[in-house]
Short mmCIF file of C-alpha atoms and ligand atoms in Angstrom, two decimals:
data_model
loop_
_atom_site.label_atom_id
_atom_site.label_comp_id
_atom_site.label_asym_id
_atom_site.label_seq_id
_atom_site.Cartn_x
_atom_site.Cartn_y
_atom_site.Cartn_z
CA UNK A 1 40.30 64.48 47.38
CA UNK A 2 42.31 65.10 44.21
CA UNK A 3 40.60 65.93 40.94
CA UNK A 4 39.78 62.92 38.80
CA UNK A 5 42.08 62.26 35.87
CA UNK A 6 40.04 62.49 32.67
CA UNK A 7 42.73 62.51 29.99
CA UNK A 8 45.82 60.37 30.06
CA UNK A 9 48.69 60.11 27.63
CA UNK A 10 51.16 57.29 27.19
CA UNK A 11 54.71 57.37 25.86
CA UNK A 12 57.74 55.10 25.61
CA UNK A 13 61.14 56.61 26.38
CA UNK A 14 64.78 55.50 26.39
CA UNK A 15 65.79 52.19 24.80
CA UNK A 16 62.91 50.12 23.44
CA UNK A 17 62.14 46.74 24.98
CA UNK A 18 59.99 43.80 23.85
CA UNK A 19 56.70 43.94 25.73
CA UNK A 20 56.37 47.72 25.58
CA UNK A 21 53.55 47.28 23.07
CA UNK A 22 51.68 44.98 25.44
CA UNK A 23 51.97 47.69 28.12
CA UNK A 24 50.75 50.40 25.73
CA UNK A 25 47.78 48.21 24.80
CA UNK A 26 46.91 47.68 28.46
CA UNK A 27 47.21 51.38 29.29
CA UNK A 28 45.02 52.43 26.36
CA UNK A 29 42.31 49.83 26.89
CA UNK A 30 42.19 50.32 30.67
CA UNK A 31 41.88 54.07 30.13
CA UNK A 32 39.00 53.45 27.71
CA UNK A 33 37.46 51.05 30.25
CA UNK A 34 37.40 53.83 32.86
CA UNK A 35 35.95 56.34 30.39
CA UNK A 36 39.15 58.37 30.07
CA UNK A 37 40.35 60.15 26.94
CA UNK A 38 43.60 58.48 25.90
CA UNK A 39 46.38 60.05 23.85
CA UNK A 40 49.60 58.63 22.50
CA UNK A 41 52.82 60.62 22.45
CA UNK A 42 55.36 59.53 19.86
CA UNK A 43 59.16 59.54 20.37
CA UNK A 44 59.24 60.06 24.12
CA UNK A 45 60.04 63.50 25.50
CA UNK A 46 61.27 64.69 22.07
CA UNK A 47 57.85 63.95 20.62
CA UNK A 48 56.15 65.67 23.55
CA UNK A 49 58.16 68.82 22.86
CA UNK A 50 57.27 68.55 19.15
CA UNK A 51 53.62 67.95 20.07
CA UNK A 52 53.55 64.54 18.36
CA UNK A 53 50.35 63.78 20.24
CA UNK A 54 47.38 61.89 18.85
CA UNK A 55 44.12 60.40 20.09
CA UNK A 56 44.04 56.68 20.77
CA UNK A 57 41.23 54.19 21.22
CA UNK A 58 40.94 50.44 21.63
CA UNK A 59 41.47 49.89 17.91
CA UNK A 60 44.73 51.88 17.94
CA UNK A 61 46.31 49.02 19.86
CA UNK A 62 44.90 46.07 17.93
CA UNK A 63 47.39 43.44 16.76
CA UNK A 64 50.34 44.77 18.77
CA UNK A 65 50.60 42.48 21.81
CA UNK A 66 52.88 40.08 19.95
CA UNK A 67 55.12 42.72 18.38
CA UNK A 68 58.59 43.75 19.51
CA UNK A 69 59.67 47.39 19.54
CA UNK A 70 57.19 50.14 20.35
CA UNK A 71 54.42 51.42 18.09
CA UNK A 72 54.88 54.83 19.73
CA UNK A 73 58.55 54.93 18.72
CA UNK A 74 61.06 56.01 21.31
CA UNK A 75 63.86 58.51 21.62
CA UNK A 76 66.45 59.93 23.94
CA UNK A 77 65.98 63.62 24.53
CA UNK A 78 69.12 64.97 26.23
CA UNK A 79 67.78 68.53 26.58
CA UNK A 80 64.99 67.27 28.85
CA UNK A 81 67.31 67.69 31.86
CA UNK A 82 66.93 71.47 31.48
CA UNK A 83 64.27 73.04 33.75
CA UNK A 84 62.96 75.42 31.08
CA UNK A 85 62.49 72.52 28.65
CA UNK A 86 60.61 70.59 31.34
CA UNK A 87 58.37 73.58 31.97
CA UNK A 88 57.68 73.92 28.24
CA UNK A 89 56.75 70.21 28.11
CA UNK A 90 54.36 70.63 31.04
CA UNK A 91 52.72 73.58 29.26
CA UNK A 92 52.27 71.38 26.19
CA UNK A 93 50.57 68.74 28.36
CA UNK A 94 48.24 71.39 29.79
CA UNK A 95 47.52 72.71 26.28
CA UNK A 96 46.47 69.24 25.13
CA UNK A 97 44.38 68.67 28.26
CA UNK A 98 46.67 65.87 29.44
CA UNK A 99 46.37 65.56 33.20
CA UNK A 100 47.88 62.10 33.59
CA UNK A 101 51.00 60.80 31.84
CA UNK A 102 52.15 57.17 31.76
CA UNK A 103 55.85 56.86 30.93
CA UNK A 104 57.16 53.43 29.96
CA UNK A 105 60.94 53.45 30.32
CA UNK A 106 63.82 53.33 32.75
CA UNK A 107 65.24 55.47 35.53
CA UNK A 108 66.17 58.31 33.19
CA UNK A 109 62.62 58.46 31.89
CA UNK A 110 61.30 58.54 35.48
CA UNK A 111 63.51 61.57 36.20
CA UNK A 112 61.79 63.35 33.31
CA UNK A 113 58.39 62.30 34.66
CA UNK A 114 59.31 63.51 38.15
CA UNK A 115 60.19 66.90 36.68
CA UNK A 116 56.79 67.07 34.97
CA UNK A 117 55.03 66.12 38.21
CA UNK A 118 56.52 69.24 39.77
CA UNK A 119 54.58 71.23 37.17
CA UNK A 120 51.29 69.59 38.10
CA UNK A 121 51.24 66.67 35.66
CA UNK A 122 50.14 63.43 37.35
CA UNK A 123 52.64 60.81 36.31
CA UNK A 124 53.03 57.04 36.47
CA UNK A 125 56.14 55.12 35.51
CA UNK A 126 56.16 51.59 34.12
CA UNK A 127 59.54 49.80 34.09
CA UNK A 128 60.54 49.15 30.51
CA UNK A 129 64.14 48.21 29.79
CA UNK A 130 65.97 45.05 28.83
CA UNK A 131 68.72 45.94 31.33
CA UNK A 132 66.76 45.08 34.54
CA UNK A 133 68.62 47.98 36.15
CA UNK A 134 65.68 49.70 37.85
CA UNK A 135 66.20 49.53 41.60
CA UNK A 136 62.61 49.49 42.81
CA UNK A 137 61.55 46.41 40.85
CA UNK A 138 62.58 42.78 40.44
CA UNK A 139 61.16 42.74 36.91
CA UNK A 140 61.44 45.11 33.96
CA UNK A 141 59.59 44.76 30.68
CA UNK A 142 61.84 43.24 28.01
CA UNK A 143 64.46 41.55 30.18
CA UNK A 144 62.91 38.11 29.82
CA UNK A 145 62.74 38.31 26.04
CA UNK A 146 66.25 39.76 25.79
CA UNK A 147 67.85 37.02 27.89
CA UNK A 148 65.97 34.32 25.99
CA UNK A 149 67.13 35.79 22.67
CA UNK A 150 70.71 36.04 23.94
CA UNK A 151 70.56 32.55 25.43
CA UNK A 152 69.56 31.01 22.09
CA UNK A 153 72.31 32.88 20.27
CA UNK A 154 74.90 31.81 22.85
CA UNK A 155 73.80 28.15 22.50
CA UNK A 156 74.65 28.42 18.80
CA UNK A 157 78.02 29.98 19.52
CA UNK A 158 78.69 27.23 22.02
CA UNK A 159 78.23 24.54 19.32
CA UNK A 160 80.91 25.97 17.10
CA UNK A 161 83.11 26.91 20.04
CA UNK A 162 83.10 23.29 21.22
CA UNK A 163 83.75 21.89 17.72
CA UNK A 164 86.85 24.07 17.40
CA UNK A 165 87.81 23.72 21.06
CA UNK A 166 87.90 27.48 21.29
CA UNK A 167 87.18 30.10 23.87
CA UNK A 168 84.27 32.42 23.14
CA UNK A 169 83.85 35.81 24.63
CA UNK A 170 80.26 36.90 24.17
CA UNK A 171 79.34 40.48 24.92
CA UNK A 172 75.79 41.17 26.01
CA UNK A 173 73.95 44.45 26.57
CA UNK A 174 73.05 46.02 29.89
CA UNK A 175 74.68 49.45 29.85
CA UNK A 176 76.38 49.70 33.28
CA UNK A 177 74.52 46.76 34.76
CA UNK A 178 75.39 43.06 34.68
CA UNK A 179 71.95 41.45 35.01
CA UNK A 180 71.72 40.26 31.39
CA UNK A 181 75.27 38.88 31.66
CA UNK A 182 74.47 37.09 34.91
CA UNK A 183 71.33 35.43 33.59
CA UNK A 184 72.96 34.43 30.31
CA UNK A 185 75.92 33.11 32.24
CA UNK A 186 73.66 30.94 34.36
CA UNK A 187 71.40 29.86 31.49
CA UNK A 188 74.27 29.03 29.15
CA UNK A 189 76.57 27.49 31.73
CA UNK A 190 79.36 29.97 31.14
CA UNK A 191 82.78 29.43 32.65
CA UNK A 192 83.11 33.12 33.53
CA UNK A 193 80.70 36.02 33.87
CA UNK A 194 82.24 39.48 33.76
CA UNK A 195 79.97 42.16 35.21
CA UNK A 196 80.79 45.80 35.99
CA UNK A 197 79.57 45.21 39.55
CA UNK A 198 81.99 42.35 40.24
CA UNK A 199 84.84 42.20 37.72
CA UNK A 200 88.19 43.40 39.04
CA UNK A 201 89.81 43.61 35.61
CA UNK A 202 92.33 40.87 36.37
CA UNK A 203 92.69 38.97 33.08
CA UNK A 204 95.42 36.76 34.52
CA UNK A 205 92.79 35.05 36.68
CA UNK A 206 90.77 34.27 33.54
CA UNK A 207 93.85 32.98 31.76
CA UNK A 208 94.86 30.72 34.68
CA UNK A 209 91.34 29.32 34.92
CA UNK A 210 91.17 28.61 31.19
CA UNK A 211 94.44 26.70 31.26
CA UNK A 212 93.36 24.76 34.34
CA UNK A 213 90.00 23.94 32.72
CA UNK A 214 91.79 22.57 29.64
CA UNK A 215 93.86 20.32 31.85
CA UNK A 216 90.63 19.09 33.42
CA UNK A 217 89.31 18.15 29.96
CA UNK A 218 87.06 21.09 29.07
CA UNK A 219 86.61 21.45 25.32
CA UNK A 220 85.45 25.02 25.26
CA UNK A 221 85.34 28.09 27.46
CA UNK A 222 82.54 30.62 27.41
CA UNK A 223 83.04 34.04 28.90
CA UNK A 224 79.98 36.27 29.07
CA UNK A 225 81.18 39.83 29.08
CA UNK A 226 78.82 42.65 30.01
CA UNK A 227 78.66 45.73 27.79
CA UNK A 228 79.69 47.84 30.79
CA UNK A 229 83.11 46.15 30.64
CA UNK A 230 83.25 45.92 26.85
CA UNK A 231 86.45 45.63 24.77
CA UNK A 232 85.64 42.00 23.97
CA UNK A 233 87.66 41.90 20.75
CA UNK A 234 90.89 43.15 22.29
CA UNK A 235 90.29 40.96 25.33
CA UNK A 236 90.01 37.94 23.01
CA UNK A 237 93.33 38.80 21.36
CA UNK A 238 95.11 39.12 24.71
CA UNK A 239 93.61 35.91 26.10
CA UNK A 240 94.54 33.95 22.97
CA UNK A 241 98.11 35.24 23.18
CA UNK A 242 98.38 34.37 26.87
CA UNK A 243 96.77 30.91 26.71
CA UNK A 244 97.53 29.70 23.20
CA UNK A 245 93.82 28.78 22.97
CA UNK A 246 91.99 30.20 19.93
CA UNK A 247 89.61 32.84 21.22
CA UNK A 248 86.82 34.64 19.35
CA UNK A 249 84.66 37.54 20.40
CA UNK A 250 80.99 38.00 19.49
CA UNK A 251 79.09 41.15 20.34
CA UNK A 252 75.40 40.27 20.30
CA UNK A 253 74.25 43.90 20.08
CA UNK A 254 70.81 45.12 19.13
CA UNK A 255 69.35 41.71 18.32
CA UNK A 256 68.82 41.48 22.09
CA UNK A 257 66.37 44.39 22.01
CA UNK A 258 64.15 43.09 19.23
CA UNK A 259 61.76 40.26 18.60
CA UNK A 260 58.36 39.11 19.73
CA UNK A 261 58.02 39.32 23.51
CA UNK A 262 57.96 36.16 25.59
CA UNK A 263 54.80 35.09 27.39
CA UNK A 264 56.18 36.51 30.65
CA UNK A 265 56.92 39.91 29.10
CA UNK A 266 53.46 40.07 27.53
CA UNK A 267 51.65 39.09 30.72
CA UNK A 268 53.69 41.20 33.16
CA UNK A 269 53.58 44.23 30.85
CA UNK A 270 49.82 43.81 30.56
CA UNK A 271 49.35 43.62 34.33
CA UNK A 272 51.59 46.63 34.89
CA UNK A 273 49.85 48.70 32.22
CA UNK A 274 46.44 47.95 33.70
CA UNK A 275 47.64 48.69 37.24
CA UNK A 276 49.17 52.05 36.24
CA UNK A 277 45.83 53.32 34.93
CA UNK A 278 43.78 51.72 37.69
CA UNK A 279 45.89 53.54 40.29
CA UNK A 280 45.38 56.83 38.45
CA UNK A 281 41.65 56.18 38.36
CA UNK A 282 41.87 55.72 42.15
CA UNK A 283 43.58 59.14 42.45
CA UNK A 284 47.03 57.66 43.10
CA UNK A 285 49.86 59.05 40.97
CA UNK A 286 53.51 60.21 40.84
CA UNK A 287 54.44 56.59 41.37
CA UNK A 288 56.23 53.77 39.60
CA UNK A 289 54.66 50.37 39.04
CA UNK A 290 56.91 47.57 40.18
CA UNK A 291 57.06 43.86 40.90
CA UNK A 292 58.58 43.12 44.29
CA UNK A 293 58.69 39.90 46.24
CA UNK A 294 56.21 38.32 43.85
CA UNK A 295 53.64 41.12 43.98
CA UNK A 296 52.67 43.86 41.54
CA UNK A 297 52.56 47.14 43.43
CA UNK A 298 53.55 50.81 43.14
CA UNK A 299 56.03 53.05 44.87
CA UNK A 300 56.59 56.80 45.13
CA UNK A 301 58.65 57.94 42.16
CA UNK A 302 61.21 59.89 44.23
CA UNK A 303 61.63 56.98 46.59
CA UNK A 304 62.07 54.65 43.61
CA UNK A 305 64.80 56.85 42.15
CA UNK A 306 66.68 56.97 45.45
CA UNK A 307 66.87 53.18 45.74
CA UNK A 308 69.99 51.14 44.97
CA UNK A 309 70.08 47.73 43.32
CA UNK A 310 72.62 44.98 43.79
CA UNK A 311 73.60 41.97 41.73
CA UNK A 312 72.13 38.94 43.54
CA UNK A 313 75.13 37.40 45.26
CA UNK A 314 73.61 33.96 45.43
CA UNK A 315 73.11 33.68 41.67
CA UNK A 316 76.68 34.79 41.04
CA UNK A 317 77.98 32.38 43.66
CA UNK A 318 76.08 29.49 42.06
CA UNK A 319 77.44 30.35 38.60
CA UNK A 320 80.97 30.01 39.97
CA UNK A 321 80.30 26.71 41.73
CA UNK A 322 78.85 25.20 38.54
CA UNK A 323 81.55 26.43 36.17
CA UNK A 324 83.76 23.47 37.01
P1 ADP B 1 66.04 55.04 30.46
O1 ADP B 1 64.72 55.70 30.63
O2 ADP B 1 65.95 53.69 29.84
O3 ADP B 1 66.87 55.07 31.72
P2 ADP B 1 67.67 57.21 29.43
O4 ADP B 1 68.57 57.27 30.63
O5 ADP B 1 68.29 57.37 28.10
O6 ADP B 1 66.86 55.84 29.35
O7 ADP B 1 66.56 58.31 29.66
C1 ADP B 1 65.53 58.48 28.71
C2 ADP B 1 65.19 59.94 28.58
O8 ADP B 1 64.71 60.42 29.85
C3 ADP B 1 66.36 60.85 28.27
O9 ADP B 1 66.69 60.88 26.89
C4 ADP B 1 65.82 62.19 28.74
O10 ADP B 1 64.91 62.69 27.80
C5 ADP B 1 65.05 61.79 30.00
N1 ADP B 1 65.91 61.97 31.17
C6 ADP B 1 66.98 61.22 31.53
N2 ADP B 1 67.56 61.71 32.65
C7 ADP B 1 66.85 62.80 33.00
C8 ADP B 1 66.95 63.76 34.06
N3 ADP B 1 67.91 63.70 34.99
N4 ADP B 1 66.03 64.75 34.11
C9 ADP B 1 65.05 64.83 33.18
N5 ADP B 1 64.92 63.96 32.15
C10 ADP B 1 65.79 62.97 32.05
O1 F6P B 2 69.00 50.47 27.91
C1 F6P B 2 68.90 49.51 26.90
C2 F6P B 2 70.16 49.51 26.08
O2 F6P B 2 70.02 48.56 25.03
C3 F6P B 2 71.44 49.24 26.85
O3 F6P B 2 71.63 47.88 27.12
C4 F6P B 2 72.46 49.84 25.93
O4 F6P B 2 73.61 50.26 26.64
C5 F6P B 2 71.75 51.02 25.36
O5 F6P B 2 70.36 50.77 25.49
C6 F6P B 2 72.07 51.31 23.92
O6 F6P B 2 71.40 52.47 23.57
P1 F6P B 2 71.26 53.03 22.10
O7 F6P B 2 70.06 52.38 21.48
O8 F6P B 2 71.06 54.50 22.29
O9 F6P B 2 72.53 52.69 21.36
#
C-alpha cells in the first residue's frame, strides 16, 4: 500500500487553454474535500524552479470557472529537459512537502511530469491544450472553446468573402496538428482543409478546384489552412495569380486561445480535475486523465506518451464530399 498523498500542488504548463481555470478550481476544491493541503505553482516548471509556490484553499478559486486563460499563469521552460534541472525541481517539491503534483498541459508537460515521477513525485496529468493533439484522449481542455471562437470569426470572414466573390485563406492554430483546421473546416463548410497530416503541398489541385467551383456557380471559396502548413499570405498571392480570383489571407492567431470557456470545456475540465485528485486519494498516480470512447478514465503516463494519434479519416472524407 503506497503512502497517502497529503499535499498536492497544481500547475498549468505550455500554451494556455480556456477551461484550465475550471480544472484548477476542481483540483483545489477536491483536494480540500479530501483534507489535503493544496498548493498552487505559478508559471509552470519555470515557477517551480523559482519556487513560486503558494497555499491555496477553496476561496483561492472563487469566480474563476468562467474565465479564460489560467490564474496560475503558464510558461514554457526549455531547460526542463535537462536531468539536473529535473532533479532540482524534485528537490524543491520535497522541500515544500509536495508529494502529489497535478500538471495541466500537453504532451511536453507530461514529459516533465514523468521526469519528476522518477524522483519520487506522484504526478497526474490533465490534458489542457487547444490543439487536441494528445494521443491518449479524444478531448483536451480548450479545444471546444477555440473551435467555437474560430468558427464565429470564420463566419464573419465568409460574409465579406461572399460579397466580394473572393477566396479566403484562413489560418488556424494547432502547432503540427490539424484538428482545429478539420473541425473549423467542417463547421464552416470550407471548400478545402489543409492539414499537416494530409496536405501534399500541391497548390495546382487547389487552383483547379477553385476554377471548377466558379464554373459551378460558387461565389466564394474558403480554405482553412493549419498553422503547421502556414505561409497563408504568400499562398494567397500565388493562388490569386494562378486563378485570377481575388484571394485574401487571415491569420486568426491568439484570439483562438482566449475567451470564456464553453459549457463543454467547463464541465469536462471540472470532471477531469475532480478525477485527477480522486485517483490520487485512492493511491493511483503517474497517470494522465483522459476521455476515451465516451468515458472519463486514466492511463499510465508513459503509455500515454507512447501513443500515436491520427486525423479521423471519416471526418476528412465527409468534408470533401460536402465541399461541392
Ligand atoms: P505542451 O505541454 O502543451 O505540449 P510544450 O511542448 O511547450 O507544451 O511543453 C511545456 C513544457 O513542458 C516545456 O516548456 C518544458 O518545460 C516541459 N517539457 C517539454 N518537453 C519536455 C521533455 N522532453 N522533458 C521534460 N520536460 C519537458
Ligand atoms: O499549443 C497551443 C498553441 O497555441 C499552438 O496552437 C501554437 O502553435 C502554440 O501554442 C503557440 O505558442 P506560443 O504561445 O508560445 O506562441
